[in-house]
Amino acid sequence: MSIKAVILSLPRDIDRRNACEAECTQLGLLHSFFDAIYGDQLSDEDVSRVYDAKRNRRAFKRPLSRNEIACALGHLKIWQAIAEADDTLTLVLEDDATFIQNPMPFLAALSETSERYQDVVIKLDGVAGSGRQVLGSVADQSLVLSDRLPPRTTGYLIGRKAAAHLAAVHAPFARPVDIDLKFYWEHQVPILTLAHQMVAERGTFDSTIEANRNSKKAGSSLGRFLSNALYQLRYSYGRLSHPLKPDEIAGLTPLLDSRSGAQDRS
């Protein structure tokens, strides 16, 4: 079964939708659009139901903007839909995504053994930082485990079980969705990257989230510096105190078992 793409997109962003539609069609990638939520249409009640402002003051360096809350809610709703669907593995794209290499050989190879990846997320929109561990390869790509994940949620593959777990633990949220995913010791979902980036942001479109995010950077420069320093300290402590050991991560067992089997046959 082919891996399908779900594209998170605001209904009024016709140009973005058309650009995504054209690229997916050209590649032969099966896809559908998932309507995103307008941040300015969220009521105070909507916000309080999905956003934990009290925990935000401890867990992040600034309050979230309405657009960041709406973006996180959009991904949360996609995870809930994937968890209830039949597909084992789904590609999630934001509507400013563009492929910088042909994804079809990689996706075709993954689809043949998609059950191995039900418990993981594979980020396509950046490469990992230090502490990289190559766990295997698919087509011409290496799958990498790292304690330093790239930001953004422009494009990623997510297994059905991983989607169900993230949907259960993510709300109410206190950080932007891409930052939340970096805190792997909290959500306990294995997140892999590729050795070579496959998805990037299409440069012709401005980020509405970035503009809205900048409006939340209130206070003095010193205050922002101290808030960021405290956040970075907490993040670094969490990362360093939870070293990644692949053999002890349950969600990676099918992938590691398949690698061992391949080595035994060689």
PDB file of C-alpha atoms in Angstrom:
ATOM      1  CA  MET A   1       0.000   0.000   0.000  1.00  0.00           C
ATOM      2  CA  SER A   2       1.359   3.421  -0.933  1.00  0.00           C
ATOM      3  CA  ILE A   3       2.104   5.968   1.777  1.00  0.00           C
ATOM      4  CA  LYS A   4      -0.290   8.900   1.584  1.00  0.00           C
ATOM      5  CA  ALA A   5       0.351  12.538   2.467  1.00  0.00           C
ATOM      6  CA  VAL A   6      -1.880  14.710   4.643  1.00  0.00           C
ATOM      7  CA  ILE A   7      -1.292  18.425   4.105  1.00  0.00           C
ATOM      8  CA  LEU A   8      -2.140  20.868   6.905  1.00  0.00           C
ATOM      9  CA  SER A   9      -3.378  24.035   5.232  1.00  0.00           C
ATOM     10  CA  LEU A  10      -5.606  27.027   5.903  1.00  0.00           C
ATOM     11  CA  PRO A  11      -8.566  26.919   3.498  1.00  0.00           C
ATOM     12  CA  ARG A  12      -8.007  30.516   2.382  1.00  0.00           C
ATOM     13  CA  ASP A  13      -4.336  29.967   1.448  1.00  0.00           C
ATOM     14  CA  ILE A  14      -5.160  29.038  -2.132  1.00  0.00           C
ATOM     15  CA  ASP A  15      -1.700  29.772  -3.539  1.00  0.00           C
ATOM     16  CA  ARG A  16      -0.051  27.472  -1.012  1.00  0.00           C
ATOM     17  CA  ARG A  17      -2.576  24.734  -1.701  1.00  0.00           C
ATOM     18  CA  ASN A  18      -2.117  25.035  -5.438  1.00  0.00           C
ATOM     19  CA  ALA A  19       1.666  24.841  -5.096  1.00  0.00           C
ATOM     20  CA  CYS A  20       1.407  21.712  -2.918  1.00  0.00           C
ATOM     21  CA  GLU A  21      -1.175  20.176  -5.227  1.00  0.00           C
ATOM     22  CA  ALA A  22       1.022  20.698  -8.274  1.00  0.00           C
ATOM     23  CA  GLU A  23       4.132  19.244  -6.647  1.00  0.00           C
ATOM     24  CA  CYS A  24       2.379  16.180  -5.209  1.00  0.00           C
ATOM     25  CA  THR A  25       0.607  15.512  -8.494  1.00  0.00           C
ATOM     26  CA  GLN A  26       3.852  15.763 -10.439  1.00  0.00           C
ATOM     27  CA  LEU A  27       5.493  13.265  -8.090  1.00  0.00           C
ATOM     28  CA  GLY A  28       2.524  10.910  -8.140  1.00  0.00           C
ATOM     29  CA  LEU A  29       2.130  11.268  -4.363  1.00  0.00           C
ATOM     30  CA  LEU A  30      -1.352  10.455  -3.073  1.00  0.00           C
ATOM     31  CA  HIS A  31      -2.485  13.328  -0.875  1.00  0.00           C
ATOM     32  CA  SER A  32      -5.362  15.106   0.806  1.00  0.00           C
ATOM     33  CA  PHE A  33      -5.743  18.448   2.569  1.00  0.00           C
ATOM     34  CA  PHE A  34      -6.557  18.811   6.250  1.00  0.00           C
ATOM     35  CA  ASP A  35      -8.061  22.174   7.109  1.00  0.00           C
ATOM     36  CA  ALA A  36      -5.929  24.114   9.566  1.00  0.00           C
ATOM     37  CA  ILE A  37      -7.415  26.422  12.180  1.00  0.00           C
ATOM     38  CA  TYR A  38      -7.218  30.204  12.065  1.00  0.00           C
ATOM     39  CA  GLY A  39      -5.510  31.531  15.181  1.00  0.00           C
ATOM     40  CA  ASP A  40      -7.618  34.686  15.245  1.00  0.00           C
ATOM     41  CA  GLN A  41     -10.788  32.585  15.273  1.00  0.00           C
ATOM     42  CA  LEU A  42      -9.902  30.677  18.435  1.00  0.00           C
ATOM     43  CA  SER A  43     -12.030  31.794  21.343  1.00  0.00           C
ATOM     44  CA  ASP A  44     -10.592  32.244  24.829  1.00  0.00           C
ATOM     45  CA  GLU A  45     -12.439  29.064  25.774  1.00  0.00           C
ATOM     46  CA  ASP A  46     -10.843  27.184  22.859  1.00  0.00           C
ATOM     47  CA  VAL A  47      -7.408  28.394  23.916  1.00  0.00           C
ATOM     48  CA  SER A  48      -7.824  27.489  27.589  1.00  0.00           C
ATOM     49  CA  ARG A  49      -8.973  24.001  26.632  1.00  0.00           C
ATOM     50  CA  VAL A  50      -5.845  23.125  24.619  1.00  0.00           C
ATOM     51  CA  TYR A  51      -3.152  25.475  25.970  1.00  0.00           C
ATOM     52  CA  ASP A  52      -1.703  25.300  29.484  1.00  0.00           C
ATOM     53  CA  ALA A  53      -0.579  28.880  30.141  1.00  0.00           C
ATOM     54  CA  LYS A  54       0.553  28.051  33.678  1.00  0.00           C
ATOM     55  CA  ARG A  55       2.838  25.212  32.551  1.00  0.00           C
ATOM     56  CA  ASN A  56       4.040  27.387  29.663  1.00  0.00           C
ATOM     57  CA  ARG A  57       5.660  29.763  32.172  1.00  0.00           C
ATOM     58  CA  ARG A  58       7.737  26.855  33.500  1.00  0.00           C
ATOM     59  CA  ALA A  59       8.298  24.891  30.302  1.00  0.00           C
ATOM     60  CA  PHE A  60       9.031  27.577  27.721  1.00  0.00           C
ATOM     61  CA  LYS A  61      10.634  30.983  27.373  1.00  0.00           C
ATOM     62  CA  ARG A  62       7.578  33.041  26.340  1.00  0.00           C
ATOM     63  CA  PRO A  63       3.807  32.732  25.890  1.00  0.00           C
ATOM     64  CA  LEU A  64       2.558  31.076  22.703  1.00  0.00           C
ATOM     65  CA  SER A  65       0.892  33.165  20.028  1.00  0.00           C
ATOM     66  CA  ARG A  66      -2.608  32.342  18.781  1.00  0.00           C
ATOM     67  CA  ASN A  67      -1.140  31.073  15.513  1.00  0.00           C
ATOM     68  CA  GLU A  68       1.271  28.767  17.356  1.00  0.00           C
ATOM     69  CA  ILE A  69      -1.618  27.407  19.405  1.00  0.00           C
ATOM     70  CA  ALA A  70      -3.662  26.900  16.234  1.00  0.00           C
ATOM     71  CA  CYS A  71      -0.731  25.167  14.512  1.00  0.00           C
ATOM     72  CA  ALA A  72      -0.232  22.771  17.435  1.00  0.00           C
ATOM     73  CA  LEU A  73      -3.960  22.084  17.501  1.00  0.00           C
ATOM     74  CA  GLY A  74      -3.916  21.328  13.772  1.00  0.00           C
ATOM     75  CA  HIS A  75      -1.162  18.730  14.180  1.00  0.00           C
ATOM     76  CA  LEU A  76      -2.939  17.294  17.213  1.00  0.00           C
ATOM     77  CA  LYS A  77      -6.137  16.804  15.182  1.00  0.00           C
ATOM     78  CA  ILE A  78      -4.151  15.153  12.384  1.00  0.00           C
ATOM     79  CA  TRP A  79      -2.574  12.747  14.906  1.00  0.00           C
ATOM     80  CA  GLN A  80      -6.019  11.883  16.235  1.00  0.00           C
ATOM     81  CA  ALA A  81      -7.272  11.178  12.709  1.00  0.00           C
ATOM     82  CA  ILE A  82      -4.213   9.043  11.859  1.00  0.00           C
ATOM     83  CA  ALA A  83      -4.615   7.060  15.081  1.00  0.00           C
ATOM     84  CA  GLU A  84      -8.143   6.090  14.016  1.00  0.00           C
ATOM     85  CA  ALA A  85      -7.303   5.350  10.361  1.00  0.00           C
ATOM     86  CA  ASP A  86      -6.107   2.132   8.727  1.00  0.00           C
ATOM     87  CA  ASP A  87      -2.789   3.362   7.310  1.00  0.00           C
ATOM     88  CA  THR A  88       0.240   2.168   9.250  1.00  0.00           C
ATOM     89  CA  LEU A  89       2.433   5.120   8.234  1.00  0.00           C
ATOM     90  CA  THR A  90       1.393   8.588   7.040  1.00  0.00           C
ATOM     91  CA  LEU A  91       3.316  11.550   5.648  1.00  0.00           C
ATOM     92  CA  VAL A  92       2.333  14.877   7.234  1.00  0.00           C
ATOM     93  CA  LEU A  93       3.213  18.081   5.390  1.00  0.00           C
ATOM     94  CA  GLU A  94       2.586  21.736   6.083  1.00  0.00           C
ATOM     95  CA  ASP A  95       1.443  23.690   3.049  1.00  0.00           C
ATOM     96  CA  ASP A  96       4.741  25.555   2.624  1.00  0.00           C
ATOM     97  CA  ALA A  97       6.637  22.271   2.221  1.00  0.00           C
ATOM     98  CA  THR A  98       8.631  21.456  -0.885  1.00  0.00           C
ATOM     99  CA  PHE A  99      10.718  18.388  -1.668  1.00  0.00           C
ATOM    100  CA  ILE A 100      14.410  19.028  -2.282  1.00  0.00           C
ATOM    101  CA  GLN A 101      14.903  15.440  -3.416  1.00  0.00           C
ATOM    102  CA  ASN A 102      12.520  12.923  -4.945  1.00  0.00           C
ATOM    103  CA  PRO A 103      10.769  11.202  -1.997  1.00  0.00           C
ATOM    104  CA  MET A 104       9.098   8.436  -4.002  1.00  0.00           C
ATOM    105  CA  PRO A 105      11.855   5.753  -3.884  1.00  0.00           C
ATOM    106  CA  PHE A 106      12.173   6.285  -0.126  1.00  0.00           C
ATOM    107  CA  LEU A 107       8.409   6.187   0.454  1.00  0.00           C
ATOM    108  CA  ALA A 108       7.993   3.132  -1.768  1.00  0.00           C
ATOM    109  CA  ALA A 109      10.678   1.246   0.163  1.00  0.00           C
ATOM    110  CA  LEU A 110       9.164   2.272   3.504  1.00  0.00           C
ATOM    111  CA  SER A 111       5.694   1.139   2.452  1.00  0.00           C
ATOM    112  CA  GLU A 112       6.944  -2.436   2.019  1.00  0.00           C
ATOM    113  CA  THR A 113       7.850  -2.679   5.723  1.00  0.00           C
ATOM    114  CA  SER A 114       5.679   0.074   7.196  1.00  0.00           C
ATOM    115  CA  GLU A 115       4.665  -2.077  10.189  1.00  0.00           C
ATOM    116  CA  ARG A 116       8.199  -1.632  11.568  1.00  0.00           C
ATOM    117  CA  TYR A 117       7.617   2.096  11.916  1.00  0.00           C
ATOM    118  CA  GLN A 118       4.233   2.203  13.661  1.00  0.00           C
ATOM    119  CA  ASP A 119       5.758   3.573  16.869  1.00  0.00           C
ATOM    120  CA  VAL A 120       8.096   6.202  15.438  1.00  0.00           C
ATOM    121  CA  VAL A 121       8.245   9.618  13.806  1.00  0.00           C
ATOM    122  CA  ILE A 122      10.703  10.246  10.967  1.00  0.00           C
ATOM    123  CA  LYS A 123      11.456  13.917  10.396  1.00  0.00           C
ATOM    124  CA  LEU A 124      12.202  14.790   6.768  1.00  0.00           C
ATOM    125  CA  ASP A 125      12.669  18.540   7.272  1.00  0.00           C
ATOM    126  CA  GLY A 126      16.158  18.744   8.766  1.00  0.00           C
ATOM    127  CA  VAL A 127      19.186  16.784   9.874  1.00  0.00           C
ATOM    128  CA  ALA A 128      20.145  15.876  13.417  1.00  0.00           C
ATOM    129  CA  GLY A 129      22.806  17.542  15.510  1.00  0.00           C
ATOM    130  CA  SER A 130      25.456  15.837  17.592  1.00  0.00           C
ATOM    131  CA  GLY A 131      25.214  12.343  19.030  1.00  0.00           C
ATOM    132  CA  ARG A 132      24.033  10.788  15.766  1.00  0.00           C
ATOM    133  CA  GLN A 133      23.446   7.030  15.700  1.00  0.00           C
ATOM    134  CA  VAL A 134      22.637   5.419  12.347  1.00  0.00           C
ATOM    135  CA  LEU A 135      20.050   2.690  12.964  1.00  0.00           C
ATOM    136  CA  GLY A 136      19.511   1.475   9.429  1.00  0.00           C
ATOM    137  CA  SER A 137      18.895   2.510   5.868  1.00  0.00           C
ATOM    138  CA  VAL A 138      15.904   2.751   3.543  1.00  0.00           C
ATOM    139  CA  ALA A 139      16.462   3.217  -0.181  1.00  0.00           C
ATOM    140  CA  ASP A 140      19.359   5.682  -0.319  1.00  0.00           C
ATOM    141  CA  GLN A 141      18.670   7.257   3.074  1.00  0.00           C
ATOM    142  CA  SER A 142      20.132   6.488   6.498  1.00  0.00           C
ATOM    143  CA  LEU A 143      17.801   6.594   9.504  1.00  0.00           C
ATOM    144  CA  VAL A 144      19.405   8.536  12.330  1.00  0.00           C
ATOM    145  CA  LEU A 145      18.681   8.693  16.061  1.00  0.00           C
ATOM    146  CA  SER A 146      19.958  11.801  17.832  1.00  0.00           C
ATOM    147  CA  ASP A 147      19.377  13.730  21.037  1.00  0.00           C
ATOM    148  CA  ARG A 148      19.399  17.014  19.094  1.00  0.00           C
ATOM    149  CA  LEU A 149      16.445  17.229  16.735  1.00  0.00           C
ATOM    150  CA  PRO A 150      15.940  19.933  14.102  1.00  0.00           C
ATOM    151  CA  PRO A 151      13.043  22.340  14.668  1.00  0.00           C
ATOM    152  CA  ARG A 152       9.892  22.759  12.548  1.00  0.00           C
ATOM    153  CA  THR A 153       7.141  20.369  11.509  1.00  0.00           C
ATOM    154  CA  THR A 154       7.275  21.088   7.780  1.00  0.00           C
ATOM    155  CA  GLY A 155       7.351  17.413   6.848  1.00  0.00           C
ATOM    156  CA  TYR A 156       7.457  14.155   8.802  1.00  0.00           C
ATOM    157  CA  LEU A 157       6.303  10.557   8.670  1.00  0.00           C
ATOM    158  CA  ILE A 158       4.358   9.271  11.637  1.00  0.00           C
ATOM    159  CA  GLY A 159       3.280   5.767  12.545  1.00  0.00           C
ATOM    160  CA  ARG A 160      -0.276   5.071  13.644  1.00  0.00           C
ATOM    161  CA  LYS A 161       0.721   4.022  17.175  1.00  0.00           C
ATOM    162  CA  ALA A 162       3.059   7.008  17.527  1.00  0.00           C
ATOM    163  CA  ALA A 163       0.217   9.303  16.461  1.00  0.00           C
ATOM    164  CA  ALA A 164      -2.108   7.800  19.049  1.00  0.00           C
ATOM    165  CA  HIS A 165       0.480   8.219  21.792  1.00  0.00           C
ATOM    166  CA  LEU A 166       1.360  11.818  20.879  1.00  0.00           C
ATOM    167  CA  ALA A 167      -2.323  12.725  20.649  1.00  0.00           C
ATOM    168  CA  ALA A 168      -2.850  11.345  24.149  1.00  0.00           C
ATOM    169  CA  VAL A 169       0.063  13.165  25.814  1.00  0.00           C
ATOM    170  CA  HIS A 170       0.349  16.386  23.815  1.00  0.00           C
ATOM    171  CA  ALA A 171      -2.705  18.316  25.026  1.00  0.00           C
ATOM    172  CA  PRO A 172      -3.017  20.593  26.794  1.00  0.00           C
ATOM    173  CA  PHE A 173       0.287  21.830  25.386  1.00  0.00           C
ATOM    174  CA  ALA A 174       2.655  24.509  26.626  1.00  0.00           C
ATOM    175  CA  ARG A 175       5.254  24.801  23.864  1.00  0.00           C
ATOM    176  CA  PRO A 176       5.168  25.092  20.057  1.00  0.00           C
ATOM    177  CA  VAL A 177       4.537  21.687  18.494  1.00  0.00           C
ATOM    178  CA  ASP A 178       7.985  21.421  16.894  1.00  0.00           C
ATOM    179  CA  ILE A 179       9.709  22.288  20.184  1.00  0.00           C
ATOM    180  CA  ASP A 180       7.537  19.836  22.099  1.00  0.00           C
ATOM    181  CA  LEU A 181       8.698  17.011  19.840  1.00  0.00           C
ATOM    182  CA  LYS A 182      12.321  17.740  20.812  1.00  0.00           C
ATOM    183  CA  PHE A 183      11.509  16.806  24.429  1.00  0.00           C
ATOM    184  CA  TYR A 184      11.621  13.069  23.696  1.00  0.00           C
ATOM    185  CA  TRP A 185      12.110  12.142  27.363  1.00  0.00           C
ATOM    186  CA  GLU A 186       8.663  13.549  28.078  1.00  0.00           C
ATOM    187  CA  HIS A 187       6.575  12.084  25.262  1.00  0.00           C
ATOM    188  CA  GLN A 188       8.615   8.833  24.902  1.00  0.00           C
ATOM    189  CA  VAL A 189       8.091   8.553  21.129  1.00  0.00           C
ATOM    190  CA  PRO A 190      11.254   7.697  19.138  1.00  0.00           C
ATOM    191  CA  ILE A 191      11.943  10.426  16.584  1.00  0.00           C
ATOM    192  CA  LEU A 192      14.355   9.722  13.763  1.00  0.00           C
ATOM    193  CA  THR A 193      15.801  11.989  11.106  1.00  0.00           C
ATOM    194  CA  LEU A 194      17.409  11.329   7.745  1.00  0.00           C
ATOM    195  CA  ALA A 195      21.079  11.724   6.950  1.00  0.00           C
ATOM    196  CA  HIS A 196      20.069  14.053   4.099  1.00  0.00           C
ATOM    197  CA  GLN A 197      17.212  16.523   4.332  1.00  0.00           C
ATOM    198  CA  MET A 198      14.266  15.712   2.061  1.00  0.00           C
ATOM    199  CA  VAL A 199      11.742  18.496   2.807  1.00  0.00           C
ATOM    200  CA  ALA A 200      12.307  22.250   3.099  1.00  0.00           C
ATOM    201  CA  GLU A 201      10.102  25.321   3.414  1.00  0.00           C
ATOM    202  CA  ARG A 202       9.077  26.841   0.101  1.00  0.00           C
ATOM    203  CA  GLY A 203      10.829  30.212   0.051  1.00  0.00           C
ATOM    204  CA  THR A 204       8.091  32.052  -1.853  1.00  0.00           C
ATOM    205  CA  PHE A 205       5.754  32.151   1.148  1.00  0.00           C
ATOM    206  CA  ASP A 206       6.189  34.130   4.364  1.00  0.00           C
ATOM    207  CA  SER A 207       5.547  32.386   7.665  1.00  0.00           C
ATOM    208  CA  THR A 208       2.439  33.720   9.382  1.00  0.00           C
ATOM    209  CA  ILE A 209       3.457  31.860  12.532  1.00  0.00           C
ATOM    210  CA  GLU A 210       6.865  33.551  12.616  1.00  0.00           C
ATOM    211  CA  ALA A 211       5.320  37.011  12.356  1.00  0.00           C
ATOM    212  CA  ASN A 212       2.781  36.201  15.061  1.00  0.00           C
ATOM    213  CA  ARG A 213       5.506  34.667  17.245  1.00  0.00           C
ATOM    214  CA  ASN A 214       7.595  37.825  17.101  1.00  0.00           C
ATOM    215  CA  SER A 215       4.675  39.807  18.524  1.00  0.00           C
ATOM    216  CA  LYS A 216       4.882  37.728  21.732  1.00  0.00           C
ATOM    217  CA  LYS A 217       8.484  38.726  22.439  1.00  0.00           C
ATOM    218  CA  ALA A 218       7.568  41.307  25.007  1.00  0.00           C
ATOM    219  CA  GLY A 219       9.579  42.692  27.892  1.00  0.00           C
ATOM    220  CA  SER A 220      13.131  43.919  28.133  1.00  0.00           C
ATOM    221  CA  SER A 221      16.083  42.441  26.287  1.00  0.00           C
ATOM    222  CA  LEU A 222      17.540  41.328  29.613  1.00  0.00           C
ATOM    223  CA  GLY A 223      14.289  39.631  30.600  1.00  0.00           C
ATOM    224  CA  ARG A 224      14.124  37.769  27.305  1.00  0.00           C
ATOM    225  CA  PHE A 225      17.777  36.749  27.646  1.00  0.00           C
ATOM    226  CA  LEU A 226      17.218  35.352  31.134  1.00  0.00           C
ATOM    227  CA  SER A 227      14.050  33.505  30.103  1.00  0.00           C
ATOM    228  CA  ASN A 228      15.836  31.955  27.137  1.00  0.00           C
ATOM    229  CA  ALA A 229      18.872  31.027  29.252  1.00  0.00           C
ATOM    230  CA  LEU A 230      16.658  29.278  31.819  1.00  0.00           C
ATOM    231  CA  TYR A 231      14.776  27.436  29.076  1.00  0.00           C
ATOM    232  CA  GLN A 232      18.023  26.293  27.435  1.00  0.00           C
ATOM    233  CA  LEU A 233      19.364  25.142  30.805  1.00  0.00           C
ATOM    234  CA  ARG A 234      16.259  23.043  31.476  1.00  0.00           C
ATOM    235  CA  TYR A 235      16.328  21.592  27.968  1.00  0.00           C
ATOM    236  CA  SER A 236      20.019  20.706  28.173  1.00  0.00           C
ATOM    237  CA  TYR A 237      19.570  19.110  31.597  1.00  0.00           C
ATOM    238  CA  GLY A 238      16.682  16.988  30.302  1.00  0.00           C
ATOM    239  CA  ARG A 239      18.591  15.930  27.208  1.00  0.00           C
ATOM    240  CA  LEU A 240      21.827  15.083  29.015  1.00  0.00           C
ATOM    241  CA  SER A 241      20.072  13.225  31.825  1.00  0.00           C
ATOM    242  CA  HIS A 242      18.180  11.007  29.355  1.00  0.00           C
ATOM    243  CA  PRO A 243      20.825   9.507  27.038  1.00  0.00           C
ATOM    244  CA  LEU A 244      19.384   7.693  24.036  1.00  0.00           C
ATOM    245  CA  LYS A 245      20.058   3.956  24.104  1.00  0.00           C
ATOM    246  CA  PRO A 246      18.371   2.341  21.078  1.00  0.00           C
ATOM    247  CA  ASP A 247      18.220  -1.144  22.610  1.00  0.00           C
ATOM    248  CA  GLU A 248      16.190   0.241  25.524  1.00  0.00           C
ATOM    249  CA  ILE A 249      13.625   2.120  23.400  1.00  0.00           C
ATOM    250  CA  ALA A 250      10.617  -0.158  22.885  1.00  0.00           C
ATOM    251  CA  GLY A 251       9.384   1.627  19.770  1.00  0.00           C
ATOM    252  CA  LEU A 252      12.647   0.894  17.958  1.00  0.00           C
ATOM    253  CA  THR A 253      12.586  -2.859  18.553  1.00  0.00           C
ATOM    254  CA  PRO A 254      11.029  -3.826  15.179  1.00  0.00           C
ATOM    255  CA  LEU A 255      13.566  -1.693  13.312  1.00  0.00           C
ATOM    256  CA  LEU A 256      16.537  -3.055  15.276  1.00  0.00           C
ATOM    257  CA  ASP A 257      15.286  -6.646  14.948  1.00  0.00           C
ATOM    258  CA  SER A 258      15.035  -6.259  11.187  1.00  0.00           C
ATOM    259  CA  ARG A 259      18.555  -4.873  11.050  1.00  0.00           C
ATOM    260  CA  SER A 260      19.869  -7.803  13.086  1.00  0.00           C
ATOM    261  CA  GLY A 261      18.076 -10.240  10.804  1.00  0.00           C
ATOM    262  CA  ALA A 262      19.620  -8.673   7.740  1.00  0.00           C
ATOM    263  CA  GLN A 263      23.074  -8.877   9.302  1.00  0.00           C
ATOM    264  CA  ASP A 264      22.541 -12.538  10.219  1.00  0.00           C
ATOM    265  CA  ARG A 265      21.644 -13.373   6.609  1.00  0.00           C
ATOM    266  CA  SER A 266      24.683 -11.594   5.179  1.00  0.00           C
TER     267      SER A 266
END
